[in-house]
Amino acid sequence: MTISTTLWFVYRGMMYCGLSGLLLTLIPHMRLHKRALQLYWLLNLLIMGSWYASQFSTTNWLVVSTLPRWIIALWLNANMAYAALGVGFLVLSMLLRLLRRRSHHLFWRQPNPLLISTACMLSAFGVYEAMSPPLLRQYDVYLDQLPPALNGMKIAQITDSHIGDFVSSDDLKTAVKRLNAEKPDLLVMTGDLLDDERQLPSAFSALAQSNAPLGVIAILGNHEKYHGLDVILKKYQSAELQQHIRLLVDESLPLRYHETEFQIVGVDYPLPANSRRKMAETAELDYMQRSAAKAFRAVNQQEWILCLTHHPDFFDLAAANHASLSLAGHTHGGQVLPLGYTVGKLWFHYLKGWYQRAPSQLYVSTGMGHVWPYRLGVPTEITTFTLHPRIDTK
């Protein structure tokens, strides 16, 4: 059985397809002709039924292949877009009636040609961007606190890969190979590695392909904690013994580069294990403060500090504990461009890109994956950071 996240998104997809189907079936202006309606419900049954059935197979036999993934993703997003546009159309129609204005424009009598074509275009654009290989972003980072001996050290980041229905272990393996070509000294995985525990072995096999001499350092995200955390922790313990993969949960680890030691700190995600319910803001902050107290307890403050946190809002605590650079994920950058400037700003203090709280810096990656296969204006990414000491020009 898969981690509950994937099945939960199947149910969510069924809701969108059901709402879209009800609009096409019951609303007079939007109702399809009989044969078209029969074809729609048949496709709905076949596509959504196949996706649902795949969740209960021993291996994810359906969505690990490219064509079914595309078909499901396009169908899901076309239905979601049509449901949103259709509800919007109904609301506008009601407002016009309340204002006693009746439009004779053809759109108000036959909206489907425009609504369906717009929904299909939005679906195609968003799915294409979501399914495209992640961008490789490369940054030269100039830090006030960086020792000269660490000049040129390269850190690669993968985050929010969400191995599951729409991102496969092969996609992760390809991302690791692309980063290997950049010859990083360290690879960090900042949470939400996977949503499908059936792909645990192949996901860890992909991470183990890293050629970073300092190894792979990982932290937990919220999706690992939704369900099956014990299985994931055991896999990390096994990987630490067999490969150069290390999980940090509210702890620090000294690493050495060019005979100079630095500290890497990994903090837990503020969520109880096997829970999906978001904590209240005060409880979340309290959880983060306790994580910071444990994670930085054994840190040598005289050495350079790198902080890994899935939740970017931990940055304030990282800066207060003298972390020079923090790397985060979790937000997906809003995933759809308008959300980055509206709802996303309400959810997170730090949404995507670079932030500074002198002398500390934070980078929030948009992630290489997604649980809902849709991106628009916020492409997926993998990232490298080449470190340099900031030169005082005064």
PDB file of N, CA, C and O in Angstrom, residues 305-363:
ATOM      1  N   ILE A 305      28.769  27.447   9.674  1.00  0.00           N
ATOM      2  CA  ILE A 305      27.571  26.627   9.895  1.00  0.00           C
ATOM      3  C   ILE A 305      26.653  26.679   8.677  1.00  0.00           C
ATOM      4  O   ILE A 305      26.266  27.759   8.217  1.00  0.00           O
ATOM      5  N   LEU A 306      26.285  25.497   8.194  1.00  0.00           N
ATOM      6  CA  LEU A 306      25.281  25.329   7.147  1.00  0.00           C
ATOM      7  C   LEU A 306      24.049  24.702   7.782  1.00  0.00           C
ATOM      8  O   LEU A 306      24.151  23.682   8.475  1.00  0.00           O
ATOM      9  N   CYS A 307      22.876  25.290   7.552  1.00  0.00           N
ATOM     10  CA  CYS A 307      21.636  24.773   8.143  1.00  0.00           C
ATOM     11  C   CYS A 307      20.719  24.245   7.049  1.00  0.00           C
ATOM     12  O   CYS A 307      20.469  24.926   6.045  1.00  0.00           O
ATOM     13  N   LEU A 308      20.195  23.039   7.253  1.00  0.00           N
ATOM     14  CA  LEU A 308      19.224  22.433   6.347  1.00  0.00           C
ATOM     15  C   LEU A 308      17.872  22.395   7.049  1.00  0.00           C
ATOM     16  O   LEU A 308      17.748  21.840   8.138  1.00  0.00           O
ATOM     17  N   THR A 309      16.872  22.977   6.429  1.00  0.00           N
ATOM     18  CA  THR A 309      15.531  23.001   7.003  1.00  0.00           C
ATOM     19  C   THR A 309      14.517  22.860   5.890  1.00  0.00           C
ATOM     20  O   THR A 309      14.618  23.548   4.867  1.00  0.00           O
ATOM     21  N   HIS A 310      13.555  21.975   6.060  1.00  0.00           N
ATOM     22  CA  HIS A 310      12.529  21.853   5.030  1.00  0.00           C
ATOM     23  C   HIS A 310      11.619  23.076   5.051  1.00  0.00           C
ATOM     24  O   HIS A 310      11.290  23.637   4.003  1.00  0.00           O
ATOM     25  N   HIS A 311      11.213  23.496   6.229  1.00  0.00           N
ATOM     26  CA  HIS A 311      10.322  24.656   6.372  1.00  0.00           C
ATOM     27  C   HIS A 311      11.162  25.929   6.341  1.00  0.00           C
ATOM     28  O   HIS A 311      11.975  26.163   7.222  1.00  0.00           O
ATOM     29  N   PRO A 312      10.963  26.799   5.342  1.00  0.00           N
ATOM     30  CA  PRO A 312      11.827  27.986   5.234  1.00  0.00           C
ATOM     31  C   PRO A 312      11.665  28.981   6.368  1.00  0.00           C
ATOM     32  O   PRO A 312      12.569  29.775   6.630  1.00  0.00           O
ATOM     33  N   ASP A 313      10.515  28.939   7.072  1.00  0.00           N
ATOM     34  CA  ASP A 313      10.307  29.902   8.147  1.00  0.00           C
ATOM     35  C   ASP A 313      11.188  29.635   9.359  1.00  0.00           C
ATOM     36  O   ASP A 313      11.192  30.426  10.314  1.00  0.00           O
ATOM     37  N   PHE A 314      11.957  28.542   9.324  1.00  0.00           N
ATOM     38  CA  PHE A 314      12.949  28.297  10.367  1.00  0.00           C
ATOM     39  C   PHE A 314      14.137  29.254  10.240  1.00  0.00           C
ATOM     40  O   PHE A 314      14.960  29.356  11.155  1.00  0.00           O
ATOM     41  N   PHE A 315      14.228  29.976   9.146  1.00  0.00           N
ATOM     42  CA  PHE A 315      15.397  30.811   8.863  1.00  0.00           C
ATOM     43  C   PHE A 315      15.714  31.787   9.987  1.00  0.00           C
ATOM     44  O   PHE A 315      16.881  32.015  10.321  1.00  0.00           O
ATOM     45  N   ASP A 316      14.696  32.388  10.595  1.00  0.00           N
ATOM     46  CA  ASP A 316      14.948  33.357  11.668  1.00  0.00           C
ATOM     47  C   ASP A 316      15.717  32.708  12.820  1.00  0.00           C
ATOM     48  O   ASP A 316      16.647  33.308  13.379  1.00  0.00           O
ATOM     49  N   LEU A 317      15.342  31.477  13.163  1.00  0.00           N
ATOM     50  CA  LEU A 317      16.028  30.770  14.247  1.00  0.00           C
ATOM     51  C   LEU A 317      17.424  30.341  13.813  1.00  0.00           C
ATOM     52  O   LEU A 317      18.367  30.362  14.617  1.00  0.00           O
ATOM     53  N   ALA A 318      17.574  29.957  12.559  1.00  0.00           N
ATOM     54  CA  ALA A 318      18.901  29.590  12.057  1.00  0.00           C
ATOM     55  C   ALA A 318      19.843  30.788  12.113  1.00  0.00           C
ATOM     56  O   ALA A 318      21.003  30.667  12.537  1.00  0.00           O
ATOM     57  N   ALA A 319      19.357  31.948  11.689  1.00  0.00           N
ATOM     58  CA  ALA A 319      20.185  33.156  11.727  1.00  0.00           C
ATOM     59  C   ALA A 319      20.545  33.531  13.163  1.00  0.00           C
ATOM     60  O   ALA A 319      21.675  33.946  13.444  1.00  0.00           O
ATOM     61  N   ALA A 320      19.599  33.365  14.077  1.00  0.00           N
ATOM     62  CA  ALA A 320      19.864  33.680  15.482  1.00  0.00           C
ATOM     63  C   ALA A 320      20.911  32.751  16.081  1.00  0.00           C
ATOM     64  O   ALA A 320      21.576  33.114  17.052  1.00  0.00           O
ATOM     65  N   ASN A 321      21.069  31.562  15.478  1.00  0.00           N
ATOM     66  CA  ASN A 321      22.063  30.607  15.959  1.00  0.00           C
ATOM     67  C   ASN A 321      23.322  30.603  15.093  1.00  0.00           C
ATOM     68  O   ASN A 321      24.072  29.629  15.062  1.00  0.00           O
ATOM     69  N   HIS A 322      23.525  31.707  14.360  1.00  0.00           N
ATOM     70  CA  HIS A 322      24.771  31.970  13.629  1.00  0.00           C
ATOM     71  C   HIS A 322      24.982  31.060  12.425  1.00  0.00           C
ATOM     72  O   HIS A 322      26.118  30.861  11.993  1.00  0.00           O
ATOM     73  N   ALA A 323      23.899  30.511  11.854  1.00  0.00           N
ATOM     74  CA  ALA A 323      24.040  29.767  10.602  1.00  0.00           C
ATOM     75  C   ALA A 323      24.333  30.766   9.488  1.00  0.00           C
ATOM     76  O   ALA A 323      23.597  31.740   9.303  1.00  0.00           O
ATOM     77  N   SER A 324      25.376  30.517   8.740  1.00  0.00           N
ATOM     78  CA  SER A 324      25.767  31.435   7.671  1.00  0.00           C
ATOM     79  C   SER A 324      24.885  31.264   6.441  1.00  0.00           C
ATOM     80  O   SER A 324      24.503  32.232   5.794  1.00  0.00           O
ATOM     81  N   LEU A 325      24.572  30.003   6.111  1.00  0.00           N
ATOM     82  CA  LEU A 325      23.748  29.713   4.936  1.00  0.00           C
ATOM     83  C   LEU A 325      22.701  28.684   5.314  1.00  0.00           C
ATOM     84  O   LEU A 325      23.007  27.669   5.950  1.00  0.00           O
ATOM     85  N   SER A 326      21.439  28.933   4.938  1.00  0.00           N
ATOM     86  CA  SER A 326      20.345  27.985   5.156  1.00  0.00           C
ATOM     87  C   SER A 326      19.747  27.608   3.803  1.00  0.00           C
ATOM     88  O   SER A 326      19.564  28.471   2.937  1.00  0.00           O
ATOM     89  N   LEU A 327      19.445  26.324   3.650  1.00  0.00           N
ATOM     90  CA  LEU A 327      18.825  25.826   2.422  1.00  0.00           C
ATOM     91  C   LEU A 327      17.495  25.178   2.786  1.00  0.00           C
ATOM     92  O   LEU A 327      17.421  24.380   3.723  1.00  0.00           O
ATOM     93  N   ALA A 328      16.442  25.519   2.040  1.00  0.00           N
ATOM     94  CA  ALA A 328      15.098  25.047   2.367  1.00  0.00           C
ATOM     95  C   ALA A 328      14.331  24.706   1.096  1.00  0.00           C
ATOM     96  O   ALA A 328      14.801  24.917  -0.026  1.00  0.00           O
ATOM     97  N   GLY A 329      13.128  24.182   1.298  1.00  0.00           N
ATOM     98  CA  GLY A 329      12.237  23.835   0.188  1.00  0.00           C
ATOM     99  C   GLY A 329      10.804  24.043   0.633  1.00  0.00           C
ATOM    100  O   GLY A 329      10.428  25.099   1.113  1.00  0.00           O
ATOM    101  N   HIS A 330       9.977  23.009   0.457  1.00  0.00           N
ATOM    102  CA  HIS A 330       8.628  22.918   1.008  1.00  0.00           C
ATOM    103  C   HIS A 330       7.575  23.724   0.252  1.00  0.00           C
ATOM    104  O   HIS A 330       6.463  23.231   0.016  1.00  0.00           O
ATOM    105  N   THR A 331       7.867  24.937  -0.163  1.00  0.00           N
ATOM    106  CA  THR A 331       6.842  25.827  -0.706  1.00  0.00           C
ATOM    107  C   THR A 331       6.503  25.551  -2.161  1.00  0.00           C
ATOM    108  O   THR A 331       5.451  25.967  -2.640  1.00  0.00           O
ATOM    109  N   HIS A 332       7.396  24.898  -2.890  1.00  0.00           N
ATOM    110  CA  HIS A 332       7.282  24.721  -4.345  1.00  0.00           C
ATOM    111  C   HIS A 332       7.201  26.064  -5.069  1.00  0.00           C
ATOM    112  O   HIS A 332       6.768  26.122  -6.222  1.00  0.00           O
ATOM    113  N   GLY A 333       7.585  27.137  -4.370  1.00  0.00           N
ATOM    114  CA  GLY A 333       7.523  28.465  -4.967  1.00  0.00           C
ATOM    115  C   GLY A 333       6.115  28.922  -5.287  1.00  0.00           C
ATOM    116  O   GLY A 333       5.902  29.850  -6.062  1.00  0.00           O
ATOM    117  N   GLY A 334       5.124  28.279  -4.653  1.00  0.00           N
ATOM    118  CA  GLY A 334       3.729  28.574  -4.974  1.00  0.00           C
ATOM    119  C   GLY A 334       3.186  27.674  -6.061  1.00  0.00           C
ATOM    120  O   GLY A 334       1.983  27.533  -6.220  1.00  0.00           O
ATOM    121  N   GLN A 335       4.081  27.080  -6.849  1.00  0.00           N
ATOM    122  CA  GLN A 335       3.797  26.104  -7.920  1.00  0.00           C
ATOM    123  C   GLN A 335       3.068  26.719  -9.115  1.00  0.00           C
ATOM    124  O   GLN A 335       3.315  26.327 -10.247  1.00  0.00           O
ATOM    125  N   VAL A 336       2.173  27.657  -8.879  1.00  0.00           N
ATOM    126  CA  VAL A 336       1.495  28.386  -9.951  1.00  0.00           C
ATOM    127  C   VAL A 336       1.726  29.870  -9.697  1.00  0.00           C
ATOM    128  O   VAL A 336       1.503  30.354  -8.591  1.00  0.00           O
ATOM    129  N   LEU A 337       2.178  30.582 -10.719  1.00  0.00           N
ATOM    130  CA  LEU A 337       2.690  31.941 -10.547  1.00  0.00           C
ATOM    131  C   LEU A 337       1.791  32.869  -9.730  1.00  0.00           C
ATOM    132  O   LEU A 337       2.277  33.508  -8.804  1.00  0.00           O
ATOM    133  N   PRO A 338       0.492  32.969 -10.004  1.00  0.00           N
ATOM    134  CA  PRO A 338      -0.313  33.906  -9.206  1.00  0.00           C
ATOM    135  C   PRO A 338      -0.300  33.590  -7.713  1.00  0.00           C
ATOM    136  O   PRO A 338      -0.373  34.504  -6.884  1.00  0.00           O
ATOM    137  N   LEU A 339      -0.208  32.289  -7.361  1.00  0.00           N
ATOM    138  CA  LEU A 339      -0.229  31.927  -5.943  1.00  0.00           C
ATOM    139  C   LEU A 339       1.001  32.451  -5.215  1.00  0.00           C
ATOM    140  O   LEU A 339       0.966  32.685  -4.004  1.00  0.00           O
ATOM    141  N   GLY A 340       2.101  32.631  -5.949  1.00  0.00           N
ATOM    142  CA  GLY A 340       3.313  33.136  -5.322  1.00  0.00           C
ATOM    143  C   GLY A 340       3.157  34.552  -4.798  1.00  0.00           C
ATOM    144  O   GLY A 340       3.901  34.977  -3.919  1.00  0.00           O
ATOM    145  N   TYR A 341       2.187  35.286  -5.350  1.00  0.00           N
ATOM    146  CA  TYR A 341       1.994  36.673  -4.936  1.00  0.00           C
ATOM    147  C   TYR A 341       0.700  36.878  -4.153  1.00  0.00           C
ATOM    148  O   TYR A 341       0.365  37.996  -3.771  1.00  0.00           O
ATOM    149  N   THR A 342      -0.039  35.788  -3.941  1.00  0.00           N
ATOM    150  CA  THR A 342      -1.311  35.914  -3.218  1.00  0.00           C
ATOM    151  C   THR A 342      -1.321  34.965  -2.025  1.00  0.00           C
ATOM    152  O   THR A 342      -0.851  35.300  -0.948  1.00  0.00           O
ATOM    153  N   VAL A 343      -1.851  33.767  -2.227  1.00  0.00           N
ATOM    154  CA  VAL A 343      -2.010  32.814  -1.129  1.00  0.00           C
ATOM    155  C   VAL A 343      -0.660  32.414  -0.546  1.00  0.00           C
ATOM    156  O   VAL A 343      -0.506  32.277   0.678  1.00  0.00           O
ATOM    157  N   GLY A 344       0.348  32.215  -1.415  1.00  0.00           N
ATOM    158  CA  GLY A 344       1.662  31.790  -0.937  1.00  0.00           C
ATOM    159  C   GLY A 344       2.256  32.745   0.078  1.00  0.00           C
ATOM    160  O   GLY A 344       2.904  32.328   1.043  1.00  0.00           O
ATOM    161  N   LYS A 345       2.038  34.040  -0.116  1.00  0.00           N
ATOM    162  CA  LYS A 345       2.568  35.034   0.815  1.00  0.00           C
ATOM    163  C   LYS A 345       1.869  34.975   2.168  1.00  0.00           C
ATOM    164  O   LYS A 345       2.421  35.400   3.181  1.00  0.00           O
ATOM    165  N   LEU A 346       0.643  34.454   2.189  1.00  0.00           N
ATOM    166  CA  LEU A 346      -0.066  34.303   3.456  1.00  0.00           C
ATOM    167  C   LEU A 346       0.414  33.073   4.215  1.00  0.00           C
ATOM    168  O   LEU A 346       0.382  33.034   5.443  1.00  0.00           O
ATOM    169  N   TRP A 347       0.863  32.046   3.493  1.00  0.00           N
ATOM    170  CA  TRP A 347       1.293  30.795   4.115  1.00  0.00           C
ATOM    171  C   TRP A 347       2.724  30.847   4.618  1.00  0.00           C
ATOM    172  O   TRP A 347       3.047  30.241   5.630  1.00  0.00           O
ATOM    173  N   PHE A 348       3.595  31.539   3.905  1.00  0.00           N
ATOM    174  CA  PHE A 348       5.019  31.488   4.217  1.00  0.00           C
ATOM    175  C   PHE A 348       5.628  32.889   4.235  1.00  0.00           C
ATOM    176  O   PHE A 348       5.292  33.735   3.404  1.00  0.00           O
ATOM    177  N   HIS A 349       6.537  33.103   5.170  1.00  0.00           N
ATOM    178  CA  HIS A 349       7.302  34.349   5.181  1.00  0.00           C
ATOM    179  C   HIS A 349       8.324  34.352   4.049  1.00  0.00           C
ATOM    180  O   HIS A 349       8.623  35.400   3.481  1.00  0.00           O
ATOM    181  N   TYR A 350       8.864  33.177   3.735  1.00  0.00           N
ATOM    182  CA  TYR A 350       9.895  33.052   2.714  1.00  0.00           C
ATOM    183  C   TYR A 350       9.408  32.036   1.681  1.00  0.00           C
ATOM    184  O   TYR A 350       9.313  30.846   1.979  1.00  0.00           O
ATOM    185  N   LEU A 351       9.097  32.501   0.476  1.00  0.00           N
ATOM    186  CA  LEU A 351       8.418  31.654  -0.500  1.00  0.00           C
ATOM    187  C   LEU A 351       9.378  30.999  -1.491  1.00  0.00           C
ATOM    188  O   LEU A 351       9.316  29.786  -1.717  1.00  0.00           O
ATOM    189  N   LYS A 352      10.262  31.768  -2.111  1.00  0.00           N
ATOM    190  CA  LYS A 352      11.213  31.190  -3.050  1.00  0.00           C
ATOM    191  C   LYS A 352      12.359  32.160  -3.291  1.00  0.00           C
ATOM    192  O   LYS A 352      12.230  33.377  -3.123  1.00  0.00           O
ATOM    193  N   GLY A 353      13.506  31.600  -3.650  1.00  0.00           N
ATOM    194  CA  GLY A 353      14.663  32.428  -3.973  1.00  0.00           C
ATOM    195  C   GLY A 353      15.475  32.823  -2.754  1.00  0.00           C
ATOM    196  O   GLY A 353      15.458  32.151  -1.721  1.00  0.00           O
ATOM    197  N   TRP A 354      16.168  33.953  -2.884  1.00  0.00           N
ATOM    198  CA  TRP A 354      17.153  34.381  -1.881  1.00  0.00           C
ATOM    199  C   TRP A 354      16.560  35.370  -0.879  1.00  0.00           C
ATOM    200  O   TRP A 354      15.776  36.245  -1.239  1.00  0.00           O
ATOM    201  N   TYR A 355      16.997  35.205   0.386  1.00  0.00           N
ATOM    202  CA  TYR A 355      16.648  36.128   1.466  1.00  0.00           C
ATOM    203  C   TYR A 355      17.892  36.341   2.324  1.00  0.00           C
ATOM    204  O   TYR A 355      18.754  35.459   2.406  1.00  0.00           O
ATOM    205  N   GLN A 356      17.969  37.474   2.972  1.00  0.00           N
ATOM    206  CA  GLN A 356      19.131  37.763   3.817  1.00  0.00           C
ATOM    207  C   GLN A 356      18.693  38.380   5.129  1.00  0.00           C
ATOM    208  O   GLN A 356      17.805  39.235   5.183  1.00  0.00           O
ATOM    209  N   ARG A 357      19.289  37.896   6.184  1.00  0.00           N
ATOM    210  CA  ARG A 357      19.167  38.483   7.511  1.00  0.00           C
ATOM    211  C   ARG A 357      20.593  38.556   8.020  1.00  0.00           C
ATOM    212  O   ARG A 357      21.102  37.607   8.602  1.00  0.00           O
ATOM    213  N   ALA A 358      21.225  39.686   7.727  1.00  0.00           N
ATOM    214  CA  ALA A 358      22.673  39.817   7.874  1.00  0.00           C
ATOM    215  C   ALA A 358      23.164  39.273   9.213  1.00  0.00           C
ATOM    216  O   ALA A 358      22.559  39.546  10.252  1.00  0.00           O
ATOM    217  N   PRO A 359      24.262  38.478   9.154  1.00  0.00           N
ATOM    218  CA  PRO A 359      25.042  38.092   7.968  1.00  0.00           C
ATOM    219  C   PRO A 359      24.603  36.739   7.386  1.00  0.00           C
ATOM    220  O   PRO A 359      25.363  36.113   6.655  1.00  0.00           O
ATOM    221  N   SER A 360      23.394  36.269   7.700  1.00  0.00           N
ATOM    222  CA  SER A 360      22.929  34.955   7.249  1.00  0.00           C
ATOM    223  C   SER A 360      22.136  35.069   5.953  1.00  0.00           C
ATOM    224  O   SER A 360      21.423  36.059   5.733  1.00  0.00           O
ATOM    225  N   GLN A 361      22.216  34.029   5.125  1.00  0.00           N
ATOM    226  CA  GLN A 361      21.465  33.981   3.876  1.00  0.00           C
ATOM    227  C   GLN A 361      20.635  32.706   3.811  1.00  0.00           C
ATOM    228  O   GLN A 361      21.007  31.674   4.375  1.00  0.00           O
ATOM    229  N   LEU A 362      19.496  32.796   3.106  1.00  0.00           N
ATOM    230  CA  LEU A 362      18.590  31.671   2.919  1.00  0.00           C
ATOM    231  C   LEU A 362      18.274  31.525   1.443  1.00  0.00           C
ATOM    232  O   LEU A 362      18.020  32.527   0.758  1.00  0.00           O
ATOM    233  N   TYR A 363      18.273  30.266   0.961  1.00  0.00           N
ATOM    234  CA  TYR A 363      17.745  29.996  -0.378  1.00  0.00           C
ATOM    235  C   TYR A 363      16.596  29.005  -0.249  1.00  0.00           C
ATOM    236  O   TYR A 363      16.741  27.930   0.351  1.00  0.00           O
TER     237      TYR A 363
END
